[in-house]
Tab-separated table of C-alpha atoms and ligand atoms in Angstrom:
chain	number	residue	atom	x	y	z
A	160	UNK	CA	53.246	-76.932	7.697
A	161	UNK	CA	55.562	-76.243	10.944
A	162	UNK	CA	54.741	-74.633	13.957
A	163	UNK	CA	56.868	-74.374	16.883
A	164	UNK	CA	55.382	-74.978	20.016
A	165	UNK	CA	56.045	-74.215	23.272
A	166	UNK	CA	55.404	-77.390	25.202
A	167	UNK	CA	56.211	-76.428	28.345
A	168	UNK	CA	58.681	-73.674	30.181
A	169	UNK	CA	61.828	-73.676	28.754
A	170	UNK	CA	60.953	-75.566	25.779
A	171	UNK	CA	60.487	-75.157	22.000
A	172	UNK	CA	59.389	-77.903	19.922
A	173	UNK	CA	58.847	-77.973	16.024
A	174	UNK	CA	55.966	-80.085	15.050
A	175	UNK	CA	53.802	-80.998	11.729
A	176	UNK	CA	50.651	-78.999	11.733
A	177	UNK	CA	47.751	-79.765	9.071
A	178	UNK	CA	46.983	-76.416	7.261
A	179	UNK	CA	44.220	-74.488	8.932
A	180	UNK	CA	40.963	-75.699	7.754
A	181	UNK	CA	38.787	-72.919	5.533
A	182	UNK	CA	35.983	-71.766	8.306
A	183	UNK	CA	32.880	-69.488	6.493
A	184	UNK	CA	34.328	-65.997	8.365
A	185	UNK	CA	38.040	-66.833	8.759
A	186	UNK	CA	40.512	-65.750	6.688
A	187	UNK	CA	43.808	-67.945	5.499
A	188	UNK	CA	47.184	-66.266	6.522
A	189	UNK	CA	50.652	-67.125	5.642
A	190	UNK	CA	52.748	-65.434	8.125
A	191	UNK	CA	55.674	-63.675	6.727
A	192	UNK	CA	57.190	-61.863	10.304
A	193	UNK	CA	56.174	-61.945	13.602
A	194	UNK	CA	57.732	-60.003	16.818
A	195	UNK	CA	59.120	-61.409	20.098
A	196	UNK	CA	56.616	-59.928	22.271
A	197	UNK	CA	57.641	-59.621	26.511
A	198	UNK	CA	54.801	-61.685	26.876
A	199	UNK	CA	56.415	-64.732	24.371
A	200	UNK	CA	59.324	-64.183	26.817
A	201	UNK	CA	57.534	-64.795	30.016
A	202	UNK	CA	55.440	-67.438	28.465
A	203	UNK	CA	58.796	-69.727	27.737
A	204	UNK	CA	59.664	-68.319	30.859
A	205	UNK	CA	57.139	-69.771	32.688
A	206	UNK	CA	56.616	-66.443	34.837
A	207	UNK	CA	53.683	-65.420	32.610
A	208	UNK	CA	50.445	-65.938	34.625
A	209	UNK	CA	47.164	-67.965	33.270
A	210	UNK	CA	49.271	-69.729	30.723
A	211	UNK	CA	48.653	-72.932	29.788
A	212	UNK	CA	50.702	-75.585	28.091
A	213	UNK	CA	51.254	-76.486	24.942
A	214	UNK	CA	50.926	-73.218	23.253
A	215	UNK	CA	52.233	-71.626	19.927
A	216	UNK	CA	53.515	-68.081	21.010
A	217	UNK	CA	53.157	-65.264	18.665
A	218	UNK	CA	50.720	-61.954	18.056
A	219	UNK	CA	52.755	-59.035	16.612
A	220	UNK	CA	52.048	-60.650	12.697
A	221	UNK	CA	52.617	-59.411	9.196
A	222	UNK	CA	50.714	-62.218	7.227
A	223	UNK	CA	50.075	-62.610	3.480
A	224	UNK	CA	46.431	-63.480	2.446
A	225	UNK	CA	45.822	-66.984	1.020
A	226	UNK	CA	42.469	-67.139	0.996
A	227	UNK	CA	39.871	-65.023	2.545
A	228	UNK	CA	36.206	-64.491	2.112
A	229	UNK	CA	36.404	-60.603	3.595
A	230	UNK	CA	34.958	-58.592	0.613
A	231	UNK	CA	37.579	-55.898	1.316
A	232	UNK	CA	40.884	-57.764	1.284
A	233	UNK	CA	41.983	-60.863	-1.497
A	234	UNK	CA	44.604	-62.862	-2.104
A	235	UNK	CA	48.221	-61.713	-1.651
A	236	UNK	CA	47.364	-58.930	0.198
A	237	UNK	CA	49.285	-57.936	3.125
A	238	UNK	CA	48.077	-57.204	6.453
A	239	UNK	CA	48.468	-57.412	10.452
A	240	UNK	CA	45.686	-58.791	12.604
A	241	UNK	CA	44.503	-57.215	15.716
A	242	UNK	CA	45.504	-60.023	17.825
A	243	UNK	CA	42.499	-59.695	20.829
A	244	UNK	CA	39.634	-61.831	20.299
A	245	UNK	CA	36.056	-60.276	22.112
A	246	UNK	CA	32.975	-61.492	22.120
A	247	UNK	CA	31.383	-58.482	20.748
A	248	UNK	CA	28.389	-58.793	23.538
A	249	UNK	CA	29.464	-57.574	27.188
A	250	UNK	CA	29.392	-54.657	28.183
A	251	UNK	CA	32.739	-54.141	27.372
A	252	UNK	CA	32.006	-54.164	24.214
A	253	UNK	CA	28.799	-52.492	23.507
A	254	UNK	CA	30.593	-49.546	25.059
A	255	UNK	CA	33.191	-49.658	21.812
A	256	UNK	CA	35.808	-51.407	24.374
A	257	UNK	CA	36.487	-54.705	23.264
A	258	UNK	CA	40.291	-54.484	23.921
A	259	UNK	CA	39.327	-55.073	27.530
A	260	UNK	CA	36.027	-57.480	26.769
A	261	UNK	CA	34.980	-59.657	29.777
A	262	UNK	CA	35.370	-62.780	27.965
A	263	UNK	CA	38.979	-61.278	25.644
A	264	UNK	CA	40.876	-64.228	24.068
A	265	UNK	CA	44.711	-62.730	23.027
A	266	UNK	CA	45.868	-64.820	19.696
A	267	UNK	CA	49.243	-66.359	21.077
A	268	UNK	CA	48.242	-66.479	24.619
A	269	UNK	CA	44.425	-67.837	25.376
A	270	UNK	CA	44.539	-69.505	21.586
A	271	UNK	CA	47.309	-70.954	19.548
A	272	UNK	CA	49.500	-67.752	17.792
A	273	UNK	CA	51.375	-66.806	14.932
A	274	UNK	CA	55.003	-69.092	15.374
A	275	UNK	CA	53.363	-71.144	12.469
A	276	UNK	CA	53.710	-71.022	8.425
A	277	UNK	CA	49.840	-70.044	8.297
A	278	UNK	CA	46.942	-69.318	10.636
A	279	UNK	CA	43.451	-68.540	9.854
A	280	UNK	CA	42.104	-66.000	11.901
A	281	UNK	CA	38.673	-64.095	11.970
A	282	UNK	CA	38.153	-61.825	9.073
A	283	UNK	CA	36.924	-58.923	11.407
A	284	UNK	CA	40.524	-59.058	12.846
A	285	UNK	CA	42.493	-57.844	9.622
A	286	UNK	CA	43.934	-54.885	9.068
A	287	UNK	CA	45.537	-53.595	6.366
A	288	UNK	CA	49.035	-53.244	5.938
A	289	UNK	CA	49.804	-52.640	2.264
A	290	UNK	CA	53.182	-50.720	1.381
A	291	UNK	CA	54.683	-51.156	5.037
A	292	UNK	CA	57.831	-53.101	5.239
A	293	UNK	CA	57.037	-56.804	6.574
A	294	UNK	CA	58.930	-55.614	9.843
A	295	UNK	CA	57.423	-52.549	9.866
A	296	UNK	CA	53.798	-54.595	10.003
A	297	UNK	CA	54.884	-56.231	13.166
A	298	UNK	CA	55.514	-53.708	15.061
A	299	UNK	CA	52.531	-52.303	14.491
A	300	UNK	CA	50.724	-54.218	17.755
A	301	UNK	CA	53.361	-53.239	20.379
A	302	UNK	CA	53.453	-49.671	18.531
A	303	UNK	CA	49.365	-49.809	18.841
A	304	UNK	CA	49.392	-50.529	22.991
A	305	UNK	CA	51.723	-47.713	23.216
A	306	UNK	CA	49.421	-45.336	21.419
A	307	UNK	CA	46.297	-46.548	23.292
A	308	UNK	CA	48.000	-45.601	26.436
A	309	UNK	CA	49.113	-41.999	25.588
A	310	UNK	CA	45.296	-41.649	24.604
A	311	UNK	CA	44.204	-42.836	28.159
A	312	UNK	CA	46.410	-40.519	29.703
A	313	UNK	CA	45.149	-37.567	27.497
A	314	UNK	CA	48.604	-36.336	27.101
A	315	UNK	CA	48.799	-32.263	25.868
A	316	UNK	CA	51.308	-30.610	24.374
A	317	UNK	CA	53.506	-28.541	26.624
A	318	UNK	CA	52.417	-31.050	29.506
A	319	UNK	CA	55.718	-33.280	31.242
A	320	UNK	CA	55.446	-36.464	30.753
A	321	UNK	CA	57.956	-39.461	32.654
A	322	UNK	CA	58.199	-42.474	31.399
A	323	UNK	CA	59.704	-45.443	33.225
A	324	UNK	CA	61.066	-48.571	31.612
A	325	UNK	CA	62.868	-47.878	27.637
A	326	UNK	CA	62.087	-51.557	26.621
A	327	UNK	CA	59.927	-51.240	23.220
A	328	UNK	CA	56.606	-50.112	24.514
A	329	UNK	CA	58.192	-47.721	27.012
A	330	UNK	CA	60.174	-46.108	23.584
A	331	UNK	CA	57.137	-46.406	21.729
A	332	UNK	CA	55.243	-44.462	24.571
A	333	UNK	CA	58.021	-41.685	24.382
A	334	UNK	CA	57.398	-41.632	20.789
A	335	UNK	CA	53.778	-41.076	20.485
A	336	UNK	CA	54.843	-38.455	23.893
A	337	UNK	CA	56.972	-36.640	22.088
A	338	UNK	CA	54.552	-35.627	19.138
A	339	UNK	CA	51.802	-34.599	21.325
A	340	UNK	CA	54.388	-31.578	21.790
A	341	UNK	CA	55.103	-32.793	25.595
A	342	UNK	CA	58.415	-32.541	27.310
A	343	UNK	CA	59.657	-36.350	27.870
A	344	UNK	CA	61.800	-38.004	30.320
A	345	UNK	CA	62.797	-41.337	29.852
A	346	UNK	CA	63.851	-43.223	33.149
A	347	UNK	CA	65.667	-47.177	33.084
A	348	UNK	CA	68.119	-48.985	34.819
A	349	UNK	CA	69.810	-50.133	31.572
A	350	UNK	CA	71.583	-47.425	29.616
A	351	UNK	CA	71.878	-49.477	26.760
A	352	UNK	CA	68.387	-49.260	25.903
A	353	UNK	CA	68.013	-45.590	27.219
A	354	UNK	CA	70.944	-44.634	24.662
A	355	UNK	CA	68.557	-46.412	22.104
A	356	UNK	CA	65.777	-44.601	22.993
A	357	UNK	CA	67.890	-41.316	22.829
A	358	UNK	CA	69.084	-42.255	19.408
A	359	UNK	CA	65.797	-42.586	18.104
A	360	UNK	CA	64.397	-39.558	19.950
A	361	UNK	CA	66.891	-37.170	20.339
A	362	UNK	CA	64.809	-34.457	22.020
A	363	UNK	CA	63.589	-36.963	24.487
A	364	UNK	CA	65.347	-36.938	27.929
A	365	UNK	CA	66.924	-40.252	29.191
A	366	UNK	CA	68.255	-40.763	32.640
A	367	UNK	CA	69.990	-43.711	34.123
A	368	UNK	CA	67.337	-44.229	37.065
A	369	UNK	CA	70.096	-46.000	39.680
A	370	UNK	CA	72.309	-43.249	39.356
A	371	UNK	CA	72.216	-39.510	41.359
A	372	UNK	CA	68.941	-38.588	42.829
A	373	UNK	CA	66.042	-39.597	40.872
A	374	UNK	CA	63.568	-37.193	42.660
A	375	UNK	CA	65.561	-34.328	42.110
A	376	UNK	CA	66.557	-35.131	38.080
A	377	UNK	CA	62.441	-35.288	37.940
A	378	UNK	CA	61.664	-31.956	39.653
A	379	UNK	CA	64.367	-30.226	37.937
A	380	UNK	CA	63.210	-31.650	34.408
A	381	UNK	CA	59.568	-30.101	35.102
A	382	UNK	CA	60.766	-27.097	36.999
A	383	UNK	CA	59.439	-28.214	39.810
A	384	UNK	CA	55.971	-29.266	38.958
A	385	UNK	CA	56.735	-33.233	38.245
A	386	UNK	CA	55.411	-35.659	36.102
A	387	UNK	CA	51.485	-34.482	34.273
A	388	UNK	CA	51.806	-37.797	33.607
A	389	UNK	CA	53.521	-40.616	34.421
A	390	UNK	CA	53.552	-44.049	32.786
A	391	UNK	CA	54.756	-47.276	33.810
A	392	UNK	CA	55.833	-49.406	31.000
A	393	UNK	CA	58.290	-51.815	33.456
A	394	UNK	CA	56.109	-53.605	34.886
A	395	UNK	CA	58.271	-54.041	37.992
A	396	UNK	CA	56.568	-53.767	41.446
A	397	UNK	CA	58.881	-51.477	42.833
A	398	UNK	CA	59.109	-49.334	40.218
A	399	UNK	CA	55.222	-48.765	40.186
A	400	UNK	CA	55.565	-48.550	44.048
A	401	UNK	CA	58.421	-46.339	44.312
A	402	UNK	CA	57.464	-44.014	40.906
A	403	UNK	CA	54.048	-41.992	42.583
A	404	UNK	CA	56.538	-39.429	44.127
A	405	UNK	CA	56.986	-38.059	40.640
A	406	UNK	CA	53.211	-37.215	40.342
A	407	UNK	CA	52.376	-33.712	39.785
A	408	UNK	CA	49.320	-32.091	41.391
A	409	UNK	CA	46.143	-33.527	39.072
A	410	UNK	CA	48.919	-35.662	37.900
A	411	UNK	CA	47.759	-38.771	36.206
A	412	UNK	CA	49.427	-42.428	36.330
A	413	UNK	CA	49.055	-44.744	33.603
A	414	UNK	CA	50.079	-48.297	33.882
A	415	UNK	CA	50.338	-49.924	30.554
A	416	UNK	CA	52.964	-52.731	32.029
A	417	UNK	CA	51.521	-55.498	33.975
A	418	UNK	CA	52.474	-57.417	36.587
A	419	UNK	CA	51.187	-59.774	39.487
A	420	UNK	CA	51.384	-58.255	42.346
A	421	UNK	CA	49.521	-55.521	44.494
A	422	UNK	CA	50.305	-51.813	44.224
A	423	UNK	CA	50.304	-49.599	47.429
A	424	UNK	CA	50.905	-46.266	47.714
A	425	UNK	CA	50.333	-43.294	50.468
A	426	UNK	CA	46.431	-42.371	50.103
A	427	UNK	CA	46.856	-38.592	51.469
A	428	UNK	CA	50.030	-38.191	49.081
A	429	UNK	CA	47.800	-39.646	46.419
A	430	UNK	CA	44.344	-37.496	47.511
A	431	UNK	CA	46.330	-33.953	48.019
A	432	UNK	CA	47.094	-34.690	44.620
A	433	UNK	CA	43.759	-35.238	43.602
A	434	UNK	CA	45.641	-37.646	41.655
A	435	UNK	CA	44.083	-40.435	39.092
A	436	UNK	CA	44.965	-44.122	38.390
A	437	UNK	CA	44.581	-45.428	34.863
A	438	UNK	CA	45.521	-48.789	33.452
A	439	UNK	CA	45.797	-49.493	29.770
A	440	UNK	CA	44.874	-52.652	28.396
A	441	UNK	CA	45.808	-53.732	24.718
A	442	UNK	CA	44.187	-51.542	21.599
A	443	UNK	CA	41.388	-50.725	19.783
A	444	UNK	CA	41.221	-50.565	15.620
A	445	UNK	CA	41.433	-47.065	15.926
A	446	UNK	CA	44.776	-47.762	17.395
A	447	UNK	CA	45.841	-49.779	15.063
A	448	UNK	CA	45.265	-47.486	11.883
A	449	UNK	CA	46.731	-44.425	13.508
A	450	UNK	CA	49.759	-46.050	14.000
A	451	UNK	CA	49.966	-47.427	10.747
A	452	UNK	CA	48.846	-43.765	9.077
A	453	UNK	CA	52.011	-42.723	11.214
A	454	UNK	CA	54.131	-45.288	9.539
A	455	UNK	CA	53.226	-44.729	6.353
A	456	UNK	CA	53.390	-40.567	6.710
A	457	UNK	CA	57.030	-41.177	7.866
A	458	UNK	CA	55.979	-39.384	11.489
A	459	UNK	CA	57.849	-42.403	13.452
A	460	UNK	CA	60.344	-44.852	12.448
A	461	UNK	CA	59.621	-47.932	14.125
A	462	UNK	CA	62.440	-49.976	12.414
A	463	UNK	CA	65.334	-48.911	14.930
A	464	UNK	CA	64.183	-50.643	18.102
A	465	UNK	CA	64.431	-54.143	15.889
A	466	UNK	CA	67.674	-55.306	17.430
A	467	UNK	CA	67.527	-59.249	16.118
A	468	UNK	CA	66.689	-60.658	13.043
A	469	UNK	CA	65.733	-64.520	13.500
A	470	UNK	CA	64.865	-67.185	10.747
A	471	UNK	CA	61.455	-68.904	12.222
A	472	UNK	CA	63.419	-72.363	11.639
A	473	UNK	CA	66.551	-71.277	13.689
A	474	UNK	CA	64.153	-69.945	16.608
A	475	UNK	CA	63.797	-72.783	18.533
A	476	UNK	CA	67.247	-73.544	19.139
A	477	UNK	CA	67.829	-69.472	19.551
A	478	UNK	CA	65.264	-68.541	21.318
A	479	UNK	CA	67.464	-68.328	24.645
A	480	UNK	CA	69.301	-65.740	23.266
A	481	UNK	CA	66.656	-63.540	23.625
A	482	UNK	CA	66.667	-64.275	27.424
A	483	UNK	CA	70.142	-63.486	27.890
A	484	UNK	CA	71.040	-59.843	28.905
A	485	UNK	CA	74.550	-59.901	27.240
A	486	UNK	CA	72.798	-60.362	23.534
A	487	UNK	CA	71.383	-56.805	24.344
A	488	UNK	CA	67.921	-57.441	22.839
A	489	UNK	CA	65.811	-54.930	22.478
A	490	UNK	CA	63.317	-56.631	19.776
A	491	UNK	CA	63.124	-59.122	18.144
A	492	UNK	CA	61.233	-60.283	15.008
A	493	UNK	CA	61.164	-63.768	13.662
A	494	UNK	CA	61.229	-63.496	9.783
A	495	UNK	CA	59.706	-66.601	7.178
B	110	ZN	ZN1	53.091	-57.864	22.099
B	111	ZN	ZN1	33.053	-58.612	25.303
């Protein structure tokens, strides 16, 4: 079978991979779609951080069973995989919070991903999928870390939320915002992607955040109360940095993107506040199968942030596309 590999920053190799061996527990994939995650990106990049080389790229799946020994699924069924490995011990765990296990192991990053014709993965990592549109199924990971966050920051209806960054999880944030009933302002430097974001969520407010004054679009979109919560889904430094001024009193600010440096802000702005800090990390199965009962009830559409449309055997050679700012990607999903 082929599997394109990343073999080192800025390149894409195709090699000949023997077929996963059959391990008692494992299940036998073919993989029909996978998304471009930000994390693929940064990977071939070479910006991503604890990445090591050669690596097949890939977690956002829609697979087709082969073979599987899980008494619940058989052959020919369709599913997604959570793609974070725990080890089910740590405390972490025991405490039901394996998407942020001690020892976690992301499929595509830590182990060999999904850029592959098939991939065996652990059967207690399946979830079904059935009636979902193969596209559909891989969005349902990026769609998941989204939905994990909004949890963590216990959005309420009626509450303001402010949202900065409208790549796909910051849209998929303002999508699972806007049906908890909250008001929703969408803030990016790229208007393409906030007129995206408007298209698919018309009631959501977008504003172009180097343009006018930011501080005063916020106040006047909460009538003067600013953001109940605020969410970082940029991950740029000085976004993070320069976004706590939109906090409301017993404001919360959730950081679902990631990045490498340190965050500083003013502690007696931040303790008049009363204010709290919450990073999201990943998903759980719970996740997972609300987003998919969303899907499937027709409550979100997560088809219109798929921008490009990429045969896996014309990915290596395309891949830079996706890099390029001019090709207006949004998402991408590589189809088999
Ligand atoms: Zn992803
Ligand atoms: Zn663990």
């Amino acid at each position: 079978m082929k599997a394109l590999i990343c073999s080192e920053p800025g390149y894409l190799i195709y090699d000949e991979f023997e077929l996963p061996e059959q391990k008692p527990g494992y299940t036998l994939l073919k993989v029909k779609c996978i998304g471009v995650c930000g994390t693929d990106i940064h990977a071939f990049e070479g910006t991503q951080p604890y990445f090591s080389y050669p690596r097949v790229l890939g977690h956002e799946i829609a697979g087709e069973i082969v073979e599987t020994s899980h008494n619940e699924f058989k052959k020919g069924d369709f599913v997604t995989i959570i793609p974070y490995f725990n080890c089910g011990e740590c405390q972490a765990c025991k405490s039901s919070k394996g998407n942020c296990c001690v020892s976690l192991e992301v499929f595509g990053v830590h182990t060999d991903g999904g850029m592959r014709e098939y991939i065996a993965v652990p059967n207690s990592c399946l979830i079904a999928a059935e009636g979902l549109k193969l596209s559909e199924m891989a969005m349902i990971e990026p769609y998941s870390i989204a939905k994990h966050g909004i949890k963590r920051a216990a959005l309420k209806n009626g509450e303001c939320a402010v949202i900065v960054g409208a790549g796909p999880i910051g849209i998929a944030a303002a999508t699972f915002a806007n049906l908890t009933g909250a008001k929703v302002l969408v803030l990016d430097v790229n208007k393409e992607r906030l007129d995206v974001c408007k298209s698919i969520l018309p009631t959501v407010e977008t504003w172009t955040a180097n343009e006018g004054d930011i501080l005063e679009k916020v106040s006047e979109f909460t009538a003067g109360i600013m953001a109940n919560v605020l969410i970082d889904a940029s991950g740029n430094l000085n976004a993070i940095n320069s976004s706590f001024k939109f906090l409301a009193h017993a404001g919360r600010y959730l950081l679902i993107g990631l990045q490498s440096g340190n965050i500083s802000f003013s502690h007696p702005e931040f303790h008049k506040r009363e204010a709290t800090l919450l990073s999201s990390r990943n998903a759980s199965k719970y996740d997972f199968e609300e987003v998919i009962a969303h899907i499937r009830n027709r409550e979100i559409d997560v088809n219109k942030i798929i921008t490009h449309r990429i045969p896996f055997l014309e990915l290596g050679d395309r891949f830079p596309e996706l890099l390029n700012l001019e090709n207006k990607v949004l998402k991408a999903v590589v189809e088999f």
